[in-house]
CSV table of C-alpha atoms and ligand atoms in Angstrom, one decimal:
chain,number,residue,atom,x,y,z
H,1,UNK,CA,1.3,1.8,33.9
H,2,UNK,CA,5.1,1.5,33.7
H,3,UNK,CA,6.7,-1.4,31.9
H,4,UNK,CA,8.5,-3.5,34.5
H,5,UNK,CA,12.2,-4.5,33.2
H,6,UNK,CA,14.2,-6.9,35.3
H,7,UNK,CA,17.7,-5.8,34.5
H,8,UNK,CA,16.6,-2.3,36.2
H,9,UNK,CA,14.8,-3.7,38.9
H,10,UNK,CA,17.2,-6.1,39.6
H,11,UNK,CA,20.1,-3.7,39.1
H,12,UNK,CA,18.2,-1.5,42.2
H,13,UNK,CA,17.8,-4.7,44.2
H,14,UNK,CA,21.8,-5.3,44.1
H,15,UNK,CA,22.6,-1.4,44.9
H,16,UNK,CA,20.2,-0.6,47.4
H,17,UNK,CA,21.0,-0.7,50.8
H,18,UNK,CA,17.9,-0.4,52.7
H,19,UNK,CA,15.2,-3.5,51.3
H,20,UNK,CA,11.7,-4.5,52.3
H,21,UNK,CA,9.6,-7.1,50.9
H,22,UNK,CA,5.8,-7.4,51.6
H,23,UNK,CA,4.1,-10.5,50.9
H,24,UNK,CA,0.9,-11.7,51.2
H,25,UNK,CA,-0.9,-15.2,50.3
H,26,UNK,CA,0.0,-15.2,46.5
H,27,UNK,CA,3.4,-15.8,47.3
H,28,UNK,CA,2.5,-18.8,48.5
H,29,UNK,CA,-0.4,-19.6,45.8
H,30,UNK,CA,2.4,-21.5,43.9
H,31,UNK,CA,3.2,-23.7,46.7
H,32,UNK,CA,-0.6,-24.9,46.7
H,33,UNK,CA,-1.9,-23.0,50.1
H,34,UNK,CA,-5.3,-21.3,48.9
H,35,UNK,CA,-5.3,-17.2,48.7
H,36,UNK,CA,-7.9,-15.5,50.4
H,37,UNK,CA,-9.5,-13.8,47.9
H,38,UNK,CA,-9.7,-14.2,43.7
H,39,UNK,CA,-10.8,-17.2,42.7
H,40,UNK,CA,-9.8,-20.6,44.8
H,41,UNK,CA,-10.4,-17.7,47.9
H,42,UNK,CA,-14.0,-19.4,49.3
H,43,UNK,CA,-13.8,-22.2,52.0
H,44,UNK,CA,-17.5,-23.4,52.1
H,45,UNK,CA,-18.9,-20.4,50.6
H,46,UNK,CA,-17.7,-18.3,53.3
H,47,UNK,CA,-15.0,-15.4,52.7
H,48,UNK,CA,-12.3,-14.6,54.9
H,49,UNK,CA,-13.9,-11.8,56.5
H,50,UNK,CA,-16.9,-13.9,57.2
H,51,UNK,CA,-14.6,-16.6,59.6
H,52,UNK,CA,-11.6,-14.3,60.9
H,53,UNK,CA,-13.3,-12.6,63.1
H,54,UNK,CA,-13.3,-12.5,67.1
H,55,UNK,CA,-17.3,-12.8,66.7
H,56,UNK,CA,-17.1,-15.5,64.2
H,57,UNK,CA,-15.1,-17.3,66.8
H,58,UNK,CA,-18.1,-16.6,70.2
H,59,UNK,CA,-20.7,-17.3,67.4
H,60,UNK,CA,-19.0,-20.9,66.3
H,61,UNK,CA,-15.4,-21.7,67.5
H,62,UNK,CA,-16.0,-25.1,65.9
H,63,UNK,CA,-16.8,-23.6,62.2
H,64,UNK,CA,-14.1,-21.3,62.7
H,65,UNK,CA,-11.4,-23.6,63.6
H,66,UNK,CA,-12.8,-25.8,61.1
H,67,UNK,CA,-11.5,-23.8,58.5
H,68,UNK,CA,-7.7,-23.0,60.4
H,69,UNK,CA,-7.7,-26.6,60.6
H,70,UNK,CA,-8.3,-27.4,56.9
H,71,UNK,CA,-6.1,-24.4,55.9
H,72,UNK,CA,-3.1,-26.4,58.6
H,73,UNK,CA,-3.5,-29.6,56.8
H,74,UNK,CA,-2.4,-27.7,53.3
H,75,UNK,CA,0.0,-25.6,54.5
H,76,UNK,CA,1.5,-28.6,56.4
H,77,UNK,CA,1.8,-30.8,52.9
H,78,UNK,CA,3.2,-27.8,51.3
H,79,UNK,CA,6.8,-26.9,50.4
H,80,UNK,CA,8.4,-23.5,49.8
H,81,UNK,CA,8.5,-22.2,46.5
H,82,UNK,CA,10.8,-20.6,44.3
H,83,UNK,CA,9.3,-17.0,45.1
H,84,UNK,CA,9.8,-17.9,48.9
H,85,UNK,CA,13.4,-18.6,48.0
H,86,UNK,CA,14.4,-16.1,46.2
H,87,UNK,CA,13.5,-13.7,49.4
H,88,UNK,CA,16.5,-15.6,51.4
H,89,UNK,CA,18.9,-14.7,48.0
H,90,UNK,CA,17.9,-11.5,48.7
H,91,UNK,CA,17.6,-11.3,53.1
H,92,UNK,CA,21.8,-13.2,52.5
H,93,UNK,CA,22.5,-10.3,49.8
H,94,UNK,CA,20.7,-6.9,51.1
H,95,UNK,CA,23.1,-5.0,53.5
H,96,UNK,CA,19.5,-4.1,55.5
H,97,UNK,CA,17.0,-6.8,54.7
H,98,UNK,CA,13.7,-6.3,56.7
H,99,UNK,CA,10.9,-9.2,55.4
H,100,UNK,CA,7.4,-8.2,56.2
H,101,UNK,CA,4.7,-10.9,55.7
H,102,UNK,CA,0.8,-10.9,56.1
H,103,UNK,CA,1.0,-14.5,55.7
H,104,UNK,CA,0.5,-17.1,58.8
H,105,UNK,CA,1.6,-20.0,57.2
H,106,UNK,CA,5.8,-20.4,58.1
H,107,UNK,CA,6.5,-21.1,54.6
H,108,UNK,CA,9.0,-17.7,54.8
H,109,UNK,CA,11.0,-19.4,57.7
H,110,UNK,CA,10.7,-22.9,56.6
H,111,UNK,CA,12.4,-21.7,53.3
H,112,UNK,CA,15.3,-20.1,55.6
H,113,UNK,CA,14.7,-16.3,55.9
H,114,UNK,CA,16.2,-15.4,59.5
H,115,UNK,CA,14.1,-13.0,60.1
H,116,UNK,CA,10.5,-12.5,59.8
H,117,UNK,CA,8.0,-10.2,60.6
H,118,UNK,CA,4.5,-11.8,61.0
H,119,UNK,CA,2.2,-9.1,61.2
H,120,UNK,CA,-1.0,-11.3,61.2
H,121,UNK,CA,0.6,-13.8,63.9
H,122,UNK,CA,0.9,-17.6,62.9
H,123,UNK,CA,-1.2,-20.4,62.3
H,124,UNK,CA,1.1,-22.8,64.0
H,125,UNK,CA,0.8,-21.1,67.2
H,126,UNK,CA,-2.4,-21.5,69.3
H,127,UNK,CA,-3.6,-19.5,72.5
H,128,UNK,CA,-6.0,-20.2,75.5
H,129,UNK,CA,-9.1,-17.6,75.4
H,130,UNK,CA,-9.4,-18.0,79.0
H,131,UNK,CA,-5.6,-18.2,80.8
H,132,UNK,CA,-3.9,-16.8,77.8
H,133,UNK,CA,-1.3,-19.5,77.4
H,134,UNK,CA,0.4,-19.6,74.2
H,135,UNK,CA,2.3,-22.6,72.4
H,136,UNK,CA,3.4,-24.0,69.4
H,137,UNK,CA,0.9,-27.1,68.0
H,138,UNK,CA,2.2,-28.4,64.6
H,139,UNK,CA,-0.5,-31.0,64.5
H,140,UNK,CA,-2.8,-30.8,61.3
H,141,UNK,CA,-5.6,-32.1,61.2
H,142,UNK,CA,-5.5,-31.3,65.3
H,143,UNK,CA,-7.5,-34.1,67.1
H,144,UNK,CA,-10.2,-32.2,68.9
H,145,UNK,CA,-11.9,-29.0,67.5
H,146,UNK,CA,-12.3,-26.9,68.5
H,147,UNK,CA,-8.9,-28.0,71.4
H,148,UNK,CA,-9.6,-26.9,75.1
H,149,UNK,CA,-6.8,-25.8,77.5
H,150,UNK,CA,-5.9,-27.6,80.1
H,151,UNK,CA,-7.8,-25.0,82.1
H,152,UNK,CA,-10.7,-25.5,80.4
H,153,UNK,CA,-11.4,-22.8,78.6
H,154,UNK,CA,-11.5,-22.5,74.1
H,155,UNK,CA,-8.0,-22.1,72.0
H,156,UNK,CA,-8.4,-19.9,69.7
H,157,UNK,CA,-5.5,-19.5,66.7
H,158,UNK,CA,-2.6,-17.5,67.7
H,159,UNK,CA,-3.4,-14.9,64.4
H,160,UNK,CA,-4.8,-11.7,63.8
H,161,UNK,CA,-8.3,-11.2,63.0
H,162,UNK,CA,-10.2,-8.4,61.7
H,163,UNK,CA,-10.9,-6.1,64.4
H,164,UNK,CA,-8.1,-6.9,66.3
H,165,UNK,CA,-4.4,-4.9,66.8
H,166,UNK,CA,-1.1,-6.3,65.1
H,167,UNK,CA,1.2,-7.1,67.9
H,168,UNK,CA,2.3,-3.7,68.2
H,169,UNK,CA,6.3,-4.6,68.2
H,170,UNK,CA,6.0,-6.1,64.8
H,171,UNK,CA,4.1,-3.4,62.9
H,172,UNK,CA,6.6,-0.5,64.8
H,173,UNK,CA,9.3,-2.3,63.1
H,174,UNK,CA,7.8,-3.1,60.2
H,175,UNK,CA,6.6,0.8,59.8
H,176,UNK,CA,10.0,1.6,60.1
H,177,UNK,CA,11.8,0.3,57.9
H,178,UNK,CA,9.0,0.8,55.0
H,179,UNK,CA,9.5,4.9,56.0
H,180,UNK,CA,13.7,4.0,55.5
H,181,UNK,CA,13.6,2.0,52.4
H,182,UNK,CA,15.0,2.6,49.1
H,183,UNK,CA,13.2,-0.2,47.0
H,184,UNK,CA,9.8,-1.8,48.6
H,185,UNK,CA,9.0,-4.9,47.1
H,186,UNK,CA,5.0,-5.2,47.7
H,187,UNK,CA,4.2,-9.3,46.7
H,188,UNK,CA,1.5,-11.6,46.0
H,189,UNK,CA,-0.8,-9.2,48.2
H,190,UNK,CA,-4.4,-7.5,47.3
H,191,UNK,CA,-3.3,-4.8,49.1
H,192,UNK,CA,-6.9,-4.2,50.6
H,193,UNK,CA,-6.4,-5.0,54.3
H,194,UNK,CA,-5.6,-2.0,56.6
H,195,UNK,CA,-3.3,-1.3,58.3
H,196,UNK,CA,-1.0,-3.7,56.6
H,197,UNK,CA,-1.2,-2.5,53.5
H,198,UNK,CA,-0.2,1.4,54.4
H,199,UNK,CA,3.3,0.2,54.8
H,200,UNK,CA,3.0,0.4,50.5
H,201,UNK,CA,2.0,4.2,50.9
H,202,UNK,CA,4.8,4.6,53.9
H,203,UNK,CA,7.4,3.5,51.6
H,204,UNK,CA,5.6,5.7,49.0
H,205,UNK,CA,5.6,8.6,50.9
H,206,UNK,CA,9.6,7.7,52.2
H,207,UNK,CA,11.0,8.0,48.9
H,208,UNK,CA,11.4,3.9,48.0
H,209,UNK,CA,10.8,3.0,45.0
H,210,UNK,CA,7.9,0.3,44.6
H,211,UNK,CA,8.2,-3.0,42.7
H,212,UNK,CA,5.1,-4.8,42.6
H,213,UNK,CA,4.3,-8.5,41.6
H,214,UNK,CA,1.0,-9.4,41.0
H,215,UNK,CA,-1.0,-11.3,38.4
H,216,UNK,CA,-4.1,-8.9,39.2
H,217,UNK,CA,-4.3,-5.4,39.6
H,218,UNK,CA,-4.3,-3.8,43.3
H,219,UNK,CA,-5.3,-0.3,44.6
H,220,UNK,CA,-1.5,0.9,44.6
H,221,UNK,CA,-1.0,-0.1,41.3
H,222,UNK,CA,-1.2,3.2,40.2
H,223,UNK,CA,1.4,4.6,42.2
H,224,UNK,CA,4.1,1.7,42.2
H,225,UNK,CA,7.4,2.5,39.8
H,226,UNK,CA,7.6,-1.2,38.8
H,227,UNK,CA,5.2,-3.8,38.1
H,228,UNK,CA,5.7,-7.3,37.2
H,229,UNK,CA,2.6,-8.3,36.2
H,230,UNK,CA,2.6,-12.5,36.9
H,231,UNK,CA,3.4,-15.1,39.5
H,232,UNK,CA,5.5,-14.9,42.7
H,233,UNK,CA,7.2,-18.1,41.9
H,234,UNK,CA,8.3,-17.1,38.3
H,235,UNK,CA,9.2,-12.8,38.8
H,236,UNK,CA,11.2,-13.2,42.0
H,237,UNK,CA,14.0,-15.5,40.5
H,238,UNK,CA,14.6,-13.1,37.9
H,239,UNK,CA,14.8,-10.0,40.0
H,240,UNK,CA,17.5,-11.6,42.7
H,241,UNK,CA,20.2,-12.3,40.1
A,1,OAD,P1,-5.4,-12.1,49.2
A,1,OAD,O1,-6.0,-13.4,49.0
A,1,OAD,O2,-6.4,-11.0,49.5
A,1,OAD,O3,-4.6,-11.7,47.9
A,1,OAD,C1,-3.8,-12.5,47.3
A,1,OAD,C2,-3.1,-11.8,46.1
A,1,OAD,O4,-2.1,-12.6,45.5
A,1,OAD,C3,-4.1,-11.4,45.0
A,1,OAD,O5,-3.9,-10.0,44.7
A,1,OAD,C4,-3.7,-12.3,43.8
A,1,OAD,O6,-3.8,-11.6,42.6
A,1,OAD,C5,-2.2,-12.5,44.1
A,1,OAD,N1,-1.6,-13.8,43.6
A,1,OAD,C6,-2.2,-14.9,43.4
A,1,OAD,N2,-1.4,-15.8,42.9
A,1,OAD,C7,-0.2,-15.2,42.9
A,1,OAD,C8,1.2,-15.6,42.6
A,1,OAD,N3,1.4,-16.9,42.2
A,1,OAD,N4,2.2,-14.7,42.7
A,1,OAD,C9,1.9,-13.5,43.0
A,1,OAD,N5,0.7,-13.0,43.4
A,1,OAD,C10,-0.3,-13.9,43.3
A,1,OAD,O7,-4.3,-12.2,50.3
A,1,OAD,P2,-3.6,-11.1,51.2
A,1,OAD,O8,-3.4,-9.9,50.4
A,1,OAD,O9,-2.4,-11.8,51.8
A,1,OAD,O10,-5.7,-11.6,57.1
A,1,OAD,O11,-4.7,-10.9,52.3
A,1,OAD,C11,-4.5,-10.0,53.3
A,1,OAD,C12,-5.1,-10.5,54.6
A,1,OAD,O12,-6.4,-10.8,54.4
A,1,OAD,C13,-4.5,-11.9,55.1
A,1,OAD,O13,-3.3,-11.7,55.8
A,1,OAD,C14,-5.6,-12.4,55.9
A,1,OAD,C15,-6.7,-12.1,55.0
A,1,OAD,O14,-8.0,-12.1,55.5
A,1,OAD,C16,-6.2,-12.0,58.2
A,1,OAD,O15,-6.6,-13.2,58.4
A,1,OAD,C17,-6.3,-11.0,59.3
């Protein structure tokens, strides 16, 4: 395992040209919205993988929004850290600055990146299952669940669930720039959810040189050239100096 140094990495961070950072929930652990997996991951006794489904949705839309609902309400009392902050340092610094996020939860753009790319959509935004409108609804706790379109038909949360394609824009971009990067941050992700998580082994693969921050190990910990292992909140200030 190499021995992560933050004058290196953050002497890389200032000279590269070409940056991508790759979050995932434990960036915004800190900020008090739950991870989906570790401990603090269960809702109910039910994982993740259990209730972001499209057949967890025709089973029991209720239970399923439920959960988006609950997960709303704490996202919507929280506030943007010091690890989300230190990715605007960096997107103001970076001559190419391409963010990448698995998260749903607009803590990257509250915080002030520009630029975002949500490749598991966004919580805020809801869409009809029968005419296909989409909107924005910032309400939490949302008054009726699960809400009905004025058409009639279910809403269903405007985010990616297992099974389903990333809106293809978003991951061609994001694909991209992890091939053209010189130093790939990978952050507060378990790195276990595919395709996402390839964009660590496209960057791999491309040359960049992988910084990883994590308190646990993940299945490219092997292969990264830097880890910082400990919290989002507390690594990232240090590296963006
Ligand atoms: P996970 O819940 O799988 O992983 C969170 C990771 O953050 C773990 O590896 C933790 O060790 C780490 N972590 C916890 N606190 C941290 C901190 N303060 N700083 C840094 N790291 C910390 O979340 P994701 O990897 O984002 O998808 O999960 C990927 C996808 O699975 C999500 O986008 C979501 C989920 O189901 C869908 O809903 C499609």
């Amino acid at each position: 395992m190499p021995v992560a140094d933050y004058g290196e990495v953050a002497a890389l961070l200032r000279a590269a040209k070409k940056v991508v950072a790759f979050t995932g929930a434990g960036i915004s652990a800190e900020s008090g919205v739950p991870t989906f997996r570790g401990s603090g991951g269960l809702w109910r006794n039910y994982n993740a993988q259990d209730l972001a489904t499209p057949e967890a949705f025709a089973r029991d839309p209720r239970l399923v929004w439920e959960w988006y609902d609950w997960r709303r309400q704490k996202i919507a009392a929280a506030a943007p850290n010091a690890g989300h902050r230190a990715l605007v340092t960096l997107e103001e610094r970076a001559a190419q600055f391409t963010l990448v996020t698995q998260n749903v939860d607009g803590l990257h753009d509250r915080a002030g990146n520009r630029r975002v790319l949500k490749l598991h959509g966004d919580i805020w935004t809801i869409r009809c299952t029968g005419c296909g409108r989409t909107r924005q609804d910032l309400r939490a706790p949302l008054p009726e669940l699960p809400p009905v379109c004025e058409c009639g038909a279910v809403v269903r949360p405007g985010v990616v669930w297992f099974g389903e394609c990333l809106p293809p824009g978003v991951w061609s971009v994001a694909e991209q720039a992890a091939a053209q990067a010189e130093v790939f941050l990978t952050v507060g992700t378990s790195a276990v959810v595919h395709p996402a998580a390839g964009l660590i082994e496209i960057a791999h693969r491309g040359g960049a040189k992988i910084v990883e921050i994590n308190p646990d190990l993940t299945p490219y910990s092997g292969i990264v050239d830097h880890r910082f292992h400990g919290n989002a909140g507390v690594v990232l200030p240090q590296l963006v100096v």
